[in-house]
Short mmCIF file of C-alpha atoms in Angstrom, two decimals:
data_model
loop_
_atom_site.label_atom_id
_atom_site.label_comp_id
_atom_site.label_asym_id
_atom_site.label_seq_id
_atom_site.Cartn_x
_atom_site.Cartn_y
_atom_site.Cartn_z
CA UNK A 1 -17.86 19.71 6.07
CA UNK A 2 -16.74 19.79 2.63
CA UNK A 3 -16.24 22.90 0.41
CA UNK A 4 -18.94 22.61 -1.75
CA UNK A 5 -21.35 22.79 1.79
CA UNK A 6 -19.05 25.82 3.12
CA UNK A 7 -19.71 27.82 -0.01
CA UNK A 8 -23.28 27.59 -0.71
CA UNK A 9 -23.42 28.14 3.68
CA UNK A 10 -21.99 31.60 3.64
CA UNK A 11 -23.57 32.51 -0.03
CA UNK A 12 -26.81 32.01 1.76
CA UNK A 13 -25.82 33.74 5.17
CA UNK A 14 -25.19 36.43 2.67
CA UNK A 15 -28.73 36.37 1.18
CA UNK A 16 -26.84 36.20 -2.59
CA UNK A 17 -28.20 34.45 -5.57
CA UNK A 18 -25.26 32.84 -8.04
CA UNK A 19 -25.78 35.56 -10.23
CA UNK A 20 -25.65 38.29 -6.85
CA UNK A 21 -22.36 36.82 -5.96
CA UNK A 22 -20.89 36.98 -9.58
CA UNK A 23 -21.55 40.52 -9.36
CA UNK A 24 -19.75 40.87 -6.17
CA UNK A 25 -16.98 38.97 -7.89
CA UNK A 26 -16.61 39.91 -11.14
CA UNK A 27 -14.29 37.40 -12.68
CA UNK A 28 -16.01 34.87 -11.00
CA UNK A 29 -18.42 32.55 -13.63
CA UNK A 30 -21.24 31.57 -12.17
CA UNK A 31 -21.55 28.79 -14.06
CA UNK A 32 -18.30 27.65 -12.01
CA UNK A 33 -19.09 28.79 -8.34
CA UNK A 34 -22.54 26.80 -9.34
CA UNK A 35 -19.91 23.96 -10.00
CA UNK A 36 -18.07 24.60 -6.99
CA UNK A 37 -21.17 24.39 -5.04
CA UNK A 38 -22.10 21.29 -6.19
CA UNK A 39 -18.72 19.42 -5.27
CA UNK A 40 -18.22 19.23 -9.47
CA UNK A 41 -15.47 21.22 -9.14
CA UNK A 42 -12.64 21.40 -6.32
CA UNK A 43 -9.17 23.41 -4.93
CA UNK A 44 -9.53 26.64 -6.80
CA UNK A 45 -6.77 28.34 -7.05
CA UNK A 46 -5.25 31.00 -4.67
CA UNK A 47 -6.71 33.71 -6.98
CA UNK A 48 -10.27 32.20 -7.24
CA UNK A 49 -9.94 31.57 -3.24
CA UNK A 50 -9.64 35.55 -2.44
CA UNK A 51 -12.24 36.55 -4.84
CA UNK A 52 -14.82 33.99 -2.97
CA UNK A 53 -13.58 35.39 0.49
CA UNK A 54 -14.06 38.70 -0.41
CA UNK A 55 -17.59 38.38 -2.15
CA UNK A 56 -18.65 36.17 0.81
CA UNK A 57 -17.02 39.30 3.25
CA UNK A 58 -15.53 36.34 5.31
CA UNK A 59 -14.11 36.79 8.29
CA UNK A 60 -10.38 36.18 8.86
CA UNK A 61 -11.15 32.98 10.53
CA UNK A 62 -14.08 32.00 7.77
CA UNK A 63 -11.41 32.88 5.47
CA UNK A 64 -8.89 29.97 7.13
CA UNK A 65 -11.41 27.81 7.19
CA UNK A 66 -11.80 28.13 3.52
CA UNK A 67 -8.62 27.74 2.78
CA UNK A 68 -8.23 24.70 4.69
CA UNK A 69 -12.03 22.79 3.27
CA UNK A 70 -9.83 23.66 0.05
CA UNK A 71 -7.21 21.08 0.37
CA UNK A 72 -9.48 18.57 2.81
CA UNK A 73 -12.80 17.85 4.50
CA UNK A 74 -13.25 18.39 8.07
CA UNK A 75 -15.35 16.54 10.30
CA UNK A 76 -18.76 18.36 10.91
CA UNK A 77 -17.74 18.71 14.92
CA UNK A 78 -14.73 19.95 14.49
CA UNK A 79 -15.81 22.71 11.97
CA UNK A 80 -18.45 24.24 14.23
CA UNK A 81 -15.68 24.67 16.54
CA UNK A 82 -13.21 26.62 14.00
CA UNK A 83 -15.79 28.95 13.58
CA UNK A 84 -17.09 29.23 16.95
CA UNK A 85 -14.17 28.67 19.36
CA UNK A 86 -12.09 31.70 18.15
CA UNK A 87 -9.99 31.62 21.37
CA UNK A 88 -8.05 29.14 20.08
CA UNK A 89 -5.62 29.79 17.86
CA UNK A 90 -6.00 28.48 13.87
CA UNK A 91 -2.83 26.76 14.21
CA UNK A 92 -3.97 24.47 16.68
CA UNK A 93 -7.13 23.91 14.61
CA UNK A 94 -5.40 23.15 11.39
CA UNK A 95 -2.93 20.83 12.99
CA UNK A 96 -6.20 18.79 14.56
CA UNK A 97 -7.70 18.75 10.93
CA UNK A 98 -5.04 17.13 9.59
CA UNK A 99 -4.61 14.30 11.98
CA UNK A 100 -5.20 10.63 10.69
CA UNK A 101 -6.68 8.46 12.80
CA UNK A 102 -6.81 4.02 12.86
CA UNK A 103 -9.65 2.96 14.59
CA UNK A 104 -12.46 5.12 15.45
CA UNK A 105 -11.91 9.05 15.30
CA UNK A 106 -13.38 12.42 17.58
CA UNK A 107 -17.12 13.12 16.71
CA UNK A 108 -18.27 16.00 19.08
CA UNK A 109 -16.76 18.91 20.01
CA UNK A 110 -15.70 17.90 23.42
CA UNK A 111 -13.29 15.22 21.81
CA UNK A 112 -12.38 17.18 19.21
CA UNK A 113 -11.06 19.99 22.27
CA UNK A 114 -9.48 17.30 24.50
CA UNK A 115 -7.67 16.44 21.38
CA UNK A 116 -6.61 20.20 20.61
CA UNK A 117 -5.44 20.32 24.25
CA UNK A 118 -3.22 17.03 23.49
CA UNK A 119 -1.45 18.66 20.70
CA UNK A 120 -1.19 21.90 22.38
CA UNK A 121 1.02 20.13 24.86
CA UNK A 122 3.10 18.84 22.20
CA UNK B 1 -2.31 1.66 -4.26
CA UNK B 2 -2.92 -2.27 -3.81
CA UNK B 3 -2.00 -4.83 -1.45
CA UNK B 4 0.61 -6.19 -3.37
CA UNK B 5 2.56 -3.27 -4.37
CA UNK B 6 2.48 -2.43 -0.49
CA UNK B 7 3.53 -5.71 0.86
CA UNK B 8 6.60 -5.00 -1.85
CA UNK B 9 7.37 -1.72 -0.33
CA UNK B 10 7.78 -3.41 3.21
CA UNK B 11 10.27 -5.91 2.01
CA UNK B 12 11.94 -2.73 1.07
CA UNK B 13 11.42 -0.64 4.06
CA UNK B 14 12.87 -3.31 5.92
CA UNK B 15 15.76 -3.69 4.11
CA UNK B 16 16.83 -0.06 3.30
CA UNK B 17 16.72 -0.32 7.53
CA UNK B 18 18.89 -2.97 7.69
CA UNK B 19 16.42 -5.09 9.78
CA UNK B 20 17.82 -8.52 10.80
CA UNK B 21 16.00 -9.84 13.90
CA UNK B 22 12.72 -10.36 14.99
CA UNK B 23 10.64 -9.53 16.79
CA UNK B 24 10.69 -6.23 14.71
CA UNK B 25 12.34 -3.15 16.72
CA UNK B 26 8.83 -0.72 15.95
CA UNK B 27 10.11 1.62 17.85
CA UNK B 28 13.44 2.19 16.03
CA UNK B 29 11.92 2.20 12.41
CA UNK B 30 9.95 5.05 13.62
CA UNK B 31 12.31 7.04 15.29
CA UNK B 32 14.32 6.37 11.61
CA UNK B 33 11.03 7.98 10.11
CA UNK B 34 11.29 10.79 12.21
CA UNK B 35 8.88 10.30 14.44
CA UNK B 36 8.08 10.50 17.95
CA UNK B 37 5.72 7.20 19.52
CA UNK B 38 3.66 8.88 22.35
CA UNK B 39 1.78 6.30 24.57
CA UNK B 40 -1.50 8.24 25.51
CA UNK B 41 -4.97 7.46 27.47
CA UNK B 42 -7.17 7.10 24.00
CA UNK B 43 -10.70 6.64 24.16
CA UNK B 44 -11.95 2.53 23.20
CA UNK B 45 -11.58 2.00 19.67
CA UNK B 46 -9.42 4.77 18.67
CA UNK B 47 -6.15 2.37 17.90
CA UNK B 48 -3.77 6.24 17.54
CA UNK B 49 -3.39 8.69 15.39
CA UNK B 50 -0.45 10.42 13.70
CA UNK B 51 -0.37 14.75 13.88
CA UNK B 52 2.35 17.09 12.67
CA UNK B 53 3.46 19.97 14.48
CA UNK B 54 5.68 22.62 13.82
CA UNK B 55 7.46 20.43 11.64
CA UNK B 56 7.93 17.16 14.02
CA UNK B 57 5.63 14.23 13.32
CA UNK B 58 4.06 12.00 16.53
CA UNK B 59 2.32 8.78 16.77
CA UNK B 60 0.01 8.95 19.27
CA UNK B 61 -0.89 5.13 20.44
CA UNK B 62 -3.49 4.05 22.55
CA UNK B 63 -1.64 2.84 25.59
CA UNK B 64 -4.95 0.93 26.91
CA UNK B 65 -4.80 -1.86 24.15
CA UNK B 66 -2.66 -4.90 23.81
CA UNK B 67 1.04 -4.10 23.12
CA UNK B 68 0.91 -6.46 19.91
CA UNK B 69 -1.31 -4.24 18.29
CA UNK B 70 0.24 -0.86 19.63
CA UNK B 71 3.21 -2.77 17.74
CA UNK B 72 0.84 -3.28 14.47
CA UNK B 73 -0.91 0.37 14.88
CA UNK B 74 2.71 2.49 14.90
CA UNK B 75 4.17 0.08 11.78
CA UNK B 76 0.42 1.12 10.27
CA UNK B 77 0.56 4.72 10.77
CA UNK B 78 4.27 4.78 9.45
CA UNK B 79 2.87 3.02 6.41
CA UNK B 80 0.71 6.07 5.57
CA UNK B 81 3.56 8.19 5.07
CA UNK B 82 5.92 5.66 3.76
CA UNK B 83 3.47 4.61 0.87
CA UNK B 84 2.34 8.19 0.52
CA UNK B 85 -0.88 7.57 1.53
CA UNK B 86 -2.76 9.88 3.26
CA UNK B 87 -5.80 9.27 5.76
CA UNK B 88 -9.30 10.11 4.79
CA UNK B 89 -9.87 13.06 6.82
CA UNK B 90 -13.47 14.59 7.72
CA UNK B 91 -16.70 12.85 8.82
CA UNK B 92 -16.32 9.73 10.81
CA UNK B 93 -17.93 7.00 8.50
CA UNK B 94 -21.86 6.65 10.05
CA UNK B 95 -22.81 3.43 11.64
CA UNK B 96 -23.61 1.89 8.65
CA UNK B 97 -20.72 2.83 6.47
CA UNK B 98 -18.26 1.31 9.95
CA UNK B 99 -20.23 -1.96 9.51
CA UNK B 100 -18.95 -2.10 6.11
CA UNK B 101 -15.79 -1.02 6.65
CA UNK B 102 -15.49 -3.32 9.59
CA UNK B 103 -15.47 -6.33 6.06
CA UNK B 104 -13.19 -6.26 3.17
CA UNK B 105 -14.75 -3.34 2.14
CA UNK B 106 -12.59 -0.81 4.10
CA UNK B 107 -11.01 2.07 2.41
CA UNK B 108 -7.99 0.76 -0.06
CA UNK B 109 -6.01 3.20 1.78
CA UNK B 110 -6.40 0.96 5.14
CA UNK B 111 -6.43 -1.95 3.56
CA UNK B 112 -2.57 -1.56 1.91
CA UNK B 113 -1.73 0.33 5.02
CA UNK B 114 -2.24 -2.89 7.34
CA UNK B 115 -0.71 -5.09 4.38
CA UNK B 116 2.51 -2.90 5.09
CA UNK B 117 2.03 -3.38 8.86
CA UNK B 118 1.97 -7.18 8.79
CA UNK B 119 4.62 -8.19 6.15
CA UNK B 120 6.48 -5.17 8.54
CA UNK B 121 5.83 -7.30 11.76
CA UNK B 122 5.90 -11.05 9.99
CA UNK B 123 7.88 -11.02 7.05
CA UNK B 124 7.26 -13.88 4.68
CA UNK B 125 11.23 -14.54 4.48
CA UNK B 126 11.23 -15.32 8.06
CA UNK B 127 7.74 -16.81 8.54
CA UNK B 128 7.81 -19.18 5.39
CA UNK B 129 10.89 -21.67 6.78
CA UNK B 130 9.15 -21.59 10.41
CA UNK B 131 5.59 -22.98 9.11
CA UNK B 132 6.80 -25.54 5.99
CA UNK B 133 5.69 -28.93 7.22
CA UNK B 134 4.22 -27.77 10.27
CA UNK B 135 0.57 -27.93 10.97
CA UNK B 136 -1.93 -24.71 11.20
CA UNK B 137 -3.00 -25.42 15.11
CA UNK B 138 -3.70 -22.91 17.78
CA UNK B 139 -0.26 -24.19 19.78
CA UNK B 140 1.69 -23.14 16.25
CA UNK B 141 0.04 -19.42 15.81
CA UNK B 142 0.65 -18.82 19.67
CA UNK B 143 3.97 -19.97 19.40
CA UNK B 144 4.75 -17.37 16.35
CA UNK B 145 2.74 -15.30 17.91
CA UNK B 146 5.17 -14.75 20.80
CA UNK B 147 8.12 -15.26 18.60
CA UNK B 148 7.49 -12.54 16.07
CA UNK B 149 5.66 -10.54 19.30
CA UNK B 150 2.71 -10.05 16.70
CA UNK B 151 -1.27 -10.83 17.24
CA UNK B 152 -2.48 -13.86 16.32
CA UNK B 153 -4.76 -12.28 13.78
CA UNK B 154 -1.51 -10.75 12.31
CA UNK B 155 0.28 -13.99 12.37
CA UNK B 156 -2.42 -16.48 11.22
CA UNK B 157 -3.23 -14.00 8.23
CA UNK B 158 0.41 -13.94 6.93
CA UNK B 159 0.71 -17.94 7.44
CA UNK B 160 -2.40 -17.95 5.25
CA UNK B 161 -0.53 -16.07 2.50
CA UNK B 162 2.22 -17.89 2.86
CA UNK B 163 1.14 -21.31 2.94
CA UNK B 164 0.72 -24.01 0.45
CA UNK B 165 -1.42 -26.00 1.93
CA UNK B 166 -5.38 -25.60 2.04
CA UNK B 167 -6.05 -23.18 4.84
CA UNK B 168 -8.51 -21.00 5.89
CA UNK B 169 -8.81 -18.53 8.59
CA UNK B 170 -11.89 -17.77 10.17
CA UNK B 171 -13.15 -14.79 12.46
CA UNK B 172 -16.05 -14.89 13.91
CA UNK B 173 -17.61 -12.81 16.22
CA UNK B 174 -20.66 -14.42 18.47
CA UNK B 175 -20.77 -17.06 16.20
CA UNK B 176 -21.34 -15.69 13.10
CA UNK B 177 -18.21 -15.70 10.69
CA UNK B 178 -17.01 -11.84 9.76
CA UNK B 179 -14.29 -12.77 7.34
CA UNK B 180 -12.79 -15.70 6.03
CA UNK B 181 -9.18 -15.45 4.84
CA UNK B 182 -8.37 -19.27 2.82
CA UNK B 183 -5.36 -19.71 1.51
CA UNK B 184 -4.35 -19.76 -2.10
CA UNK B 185 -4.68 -23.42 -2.37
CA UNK B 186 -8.07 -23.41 -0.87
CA UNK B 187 -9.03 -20.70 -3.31
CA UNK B 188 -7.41 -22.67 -6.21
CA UNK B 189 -10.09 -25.88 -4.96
CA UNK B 190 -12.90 -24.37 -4.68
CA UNK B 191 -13.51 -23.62 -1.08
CA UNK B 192 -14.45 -21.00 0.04
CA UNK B 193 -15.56 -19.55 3.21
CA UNK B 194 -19.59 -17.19 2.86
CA UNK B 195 -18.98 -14.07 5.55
CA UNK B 196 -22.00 -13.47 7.19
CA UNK B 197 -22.75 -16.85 7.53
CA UNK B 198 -22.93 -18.37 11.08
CA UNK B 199 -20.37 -21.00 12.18
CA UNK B 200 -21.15 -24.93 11.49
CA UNK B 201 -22.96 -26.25 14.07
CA UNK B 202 -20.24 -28.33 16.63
CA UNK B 203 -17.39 -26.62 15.04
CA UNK B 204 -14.37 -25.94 17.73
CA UNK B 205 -15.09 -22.38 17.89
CA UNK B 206 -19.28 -23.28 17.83
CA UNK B 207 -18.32 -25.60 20.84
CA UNK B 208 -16.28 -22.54 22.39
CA UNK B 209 -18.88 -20.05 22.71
CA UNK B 210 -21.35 -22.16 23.93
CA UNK B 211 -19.12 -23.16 26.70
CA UNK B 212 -17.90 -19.87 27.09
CA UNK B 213 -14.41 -21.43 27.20
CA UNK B 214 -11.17 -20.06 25.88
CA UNK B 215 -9.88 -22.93 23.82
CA UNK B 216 -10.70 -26.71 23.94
CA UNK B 217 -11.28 -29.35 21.47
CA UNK B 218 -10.51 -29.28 18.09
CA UNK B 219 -13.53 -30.61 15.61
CA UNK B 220 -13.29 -32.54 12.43
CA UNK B 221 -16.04 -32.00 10.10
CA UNK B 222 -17.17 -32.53 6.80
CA UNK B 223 -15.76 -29.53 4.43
CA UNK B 224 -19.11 -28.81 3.09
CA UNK B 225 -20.12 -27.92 6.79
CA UNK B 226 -17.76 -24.88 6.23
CA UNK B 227 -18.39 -24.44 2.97
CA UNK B 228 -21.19 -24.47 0.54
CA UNK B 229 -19.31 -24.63 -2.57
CA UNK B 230 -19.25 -28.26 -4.52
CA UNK B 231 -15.74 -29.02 -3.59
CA UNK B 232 -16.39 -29.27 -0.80
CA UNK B 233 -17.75 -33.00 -0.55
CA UNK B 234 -14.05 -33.92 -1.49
CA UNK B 235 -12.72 -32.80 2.33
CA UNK B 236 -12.37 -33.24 5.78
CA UNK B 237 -12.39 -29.76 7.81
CA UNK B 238 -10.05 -29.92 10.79
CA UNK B 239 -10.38 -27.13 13.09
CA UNK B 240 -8.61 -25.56 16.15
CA UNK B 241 -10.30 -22.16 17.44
CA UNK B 242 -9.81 -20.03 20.22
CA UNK B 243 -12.27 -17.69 22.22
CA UNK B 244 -11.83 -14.38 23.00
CA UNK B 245 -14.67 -14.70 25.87
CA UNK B 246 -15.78 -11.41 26.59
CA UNK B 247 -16.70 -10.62 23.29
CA UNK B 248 -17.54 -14.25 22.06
CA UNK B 249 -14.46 -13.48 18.99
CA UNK B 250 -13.53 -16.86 17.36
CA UNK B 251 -10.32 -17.91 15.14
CA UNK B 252 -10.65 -20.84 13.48
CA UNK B 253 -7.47 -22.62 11.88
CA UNK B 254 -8.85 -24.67 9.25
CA UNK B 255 -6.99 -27.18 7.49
CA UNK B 256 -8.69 -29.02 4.46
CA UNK B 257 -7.85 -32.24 3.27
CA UNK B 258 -8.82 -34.30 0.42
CA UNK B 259 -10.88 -36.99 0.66
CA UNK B 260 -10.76 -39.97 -1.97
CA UNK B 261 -10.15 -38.82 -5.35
CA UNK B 262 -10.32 -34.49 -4.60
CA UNK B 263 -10.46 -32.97 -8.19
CA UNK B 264 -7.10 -31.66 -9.45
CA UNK B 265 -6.93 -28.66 -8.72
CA UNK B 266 -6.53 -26.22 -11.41
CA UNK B 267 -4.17 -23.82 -10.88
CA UNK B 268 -5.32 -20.00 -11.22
CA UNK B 269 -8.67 -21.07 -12.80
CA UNK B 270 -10.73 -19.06 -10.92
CA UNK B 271 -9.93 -15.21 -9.90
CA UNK B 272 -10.77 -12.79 -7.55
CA UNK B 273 -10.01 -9.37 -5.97
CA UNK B 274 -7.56 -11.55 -3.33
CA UNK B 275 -5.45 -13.70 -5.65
CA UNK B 276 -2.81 -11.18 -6.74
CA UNK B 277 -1.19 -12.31 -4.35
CA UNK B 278 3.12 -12.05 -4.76
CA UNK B 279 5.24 -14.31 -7.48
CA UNK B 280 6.80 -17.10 -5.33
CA UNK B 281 9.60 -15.94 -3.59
CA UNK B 282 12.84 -18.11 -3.21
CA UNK B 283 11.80 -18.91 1.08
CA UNK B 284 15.45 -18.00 1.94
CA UNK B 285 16.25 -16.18 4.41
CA UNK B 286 17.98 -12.80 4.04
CA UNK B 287 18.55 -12.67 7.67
CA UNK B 288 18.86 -15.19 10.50
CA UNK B 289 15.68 -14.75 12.90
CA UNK B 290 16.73 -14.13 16.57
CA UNK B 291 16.03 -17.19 18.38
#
């Protein structure tokens, strides 16, 4: 998942148009979350970041999630599970994100948990 | 970052260590990193990974393959953070995109990562005085292979940069040929090596796989069996292979050698994305290898 996907995912949950979520966030041009949207654009700042979350009314863990596609892609598996599995903690979930792999990598969510579990134990 | 710059930065990572003997202590260069090797149960084809946490960095390895390229994978994952280069992170690549990547055409991130790994694991200072005037046979790579407690692959791919001679090595996997590596020389004459391509017909490694034998014969062929190029009518091919049965895997050592009157060959006349390859180094040692 990359954060171009993310955004226009939760602007539709929310039912907005571009122009419905600039309203929401006033500072916001639309011409740039369009931008955003399209992967023209990446890593907004910190500012531009909060305004999204709060237009979007993302949950704390949505809001994580953001904040991490912001710095990285996650694989598809793995980001059904931040948003689903909200038993375990973010921590875990951002530490799994950012592990490089050689050779082939975790594609479902059952890998991507046994891994979680292996750096849990850490 | 490319390959060049990378294999650089080894030859400094290995001296800033103060590394003297071979084969290379892997362990110890990490542990200087700061980080912790964990041997774990990995699934097949997962090689290891490298996570932080709270501040500590691991190396997980997969304990279930061969501990020559455990060896290669830790030196590989220390390159990412020695050379700054961070792993592409997201979707796994789709089965298409892996069959590329499985080439030359692997991210350049990869690609300078395992350049750091294998000048790490056989440096050229040590490698170049054990191969000068010796011959590119499967008895030589095992030989260095144990010695420098590296894979063959590893080893016959830094003799192949080292070398003066005209070389080639060949990987193939059920016969047909999935990369060619040829030496500078080779490159500077003209032949070269078609992936994709399946091997010459009673090659060693052709003979191999239809036995389903682990090494036997070596083969001497025409060049232009192994290679379509015109300069090729100028050489012999001589070949040694071995077989990696269950999966029908090949190496070919190929040595070329002129026949009659070879063309000159003319020195850097023809480029491509492999021949920046490092200004000649001196060959002497800065360290005696452990015997």
């Amino acid at each position: 998942m990359e954060l171009s996907g993310f955004l226009a995912a939760m602007r539709e949950r929310e039912e907005l148009s571009l122009r419905g979520l600039k309203e929401r966030a006033a500072d916001l041009d639309h011409a740039y979350i369009y931008r955003l949207e399209k992967g023209d654009r990446t890593s907004p700042s910190v500012d531009v970041r909060q305004k999204l979350a709060q237009a979007l009314r993302l949950s704390e863990r949505e809001a994580q999630v953001l904040e991490l596609l912001a710095e990285q892609s996650v694989d598809d598996a793995l980001y059904r599970l931040m948003l689903t599995d909200l038993r375990t903690p973010w921590e875990d979930m951002r530490d799994a994100a950012r592990l490089s792999f050689r050779g082939e990598r975790p594609t479902t969510e059952e890998a991507w948990m046994k891994r979680i579990q292996m750096i849990q134990d850490l | 970052m490319d390959e060049n710059t990378a294999i650089v930065r080894a030859r400094d990572f290995l001296k800033r260590h103060g590394v003297t003997d071979i084969p290379i202590d892997v362990m110890t260069l990490a542990a200087a990193e700061g980080f912790q090797v964990l041997h774990k149960d990995l699934p097949d084809g997962e090689s290891g990974s490298t996570v932080e946490r709270r501040g500590q960095r691991y190396i997980w390895i997969n304990a279930n393959e061969p501990t020559q390229r455990q060896r290669f994978t830790v030196l590989h994952e220390i390159a990412h953070h020695v050379l700054k280069l961070p792993s592409v992170h997201g979707q796994a690549p789709s089965a298409d995109d892996a069959q590329l990547l499985s080439s030359r055409r692997r991210p350049v991130e990869e690609v300078a990562c395992d350049a750091f790994a294998s000048e790490c694991l056989v440096p050229y200072s040590v490698l170049k005085p054990c191969i000068d005037d010796r011959a590119f046979t499967v008895t030589a790579v095992q030989d260095l292979s144990v010695r420098f407690d590296a894979s063959q692959h590893c080893v016959a791919s830094q003799w192949i940069k080292a070398s003066e001679d005209a070389l080639a090595f060949v990987v193939a996997n059920d016969r047909r040929i999935q990369v060619a590596f040829p030496s500078r020389t080779a490159k500077e004459a003209g032949l070269r090596i078609a992936n994709g391509r399946m091997l010459p017909t009673g090659s060693a490694a052709d003979q191999l796989v239809r036995a389903s034998a682990t090494d036997g014969p070596s083969s001497e062929l025409d060049a232009s069996e192994w290679s379509l190029a015109d300069a090729a009518a100028h050489y012999m091919a001589y070949e040694e292979a071995t077989n990696y049965v269950p999966k029908q895997r090949t190496y070919s050592f190929v040595t070329f050698e002129a026949v009659g009157n070879a063309p000159r060959v003319a020195v850097h006349a023809a480029r491509d994305d492999d021949d920046d390859l490092l200004a000649p180094l001196t060959g002497e040692l800065s360290w005696k290898p452990k015997r």
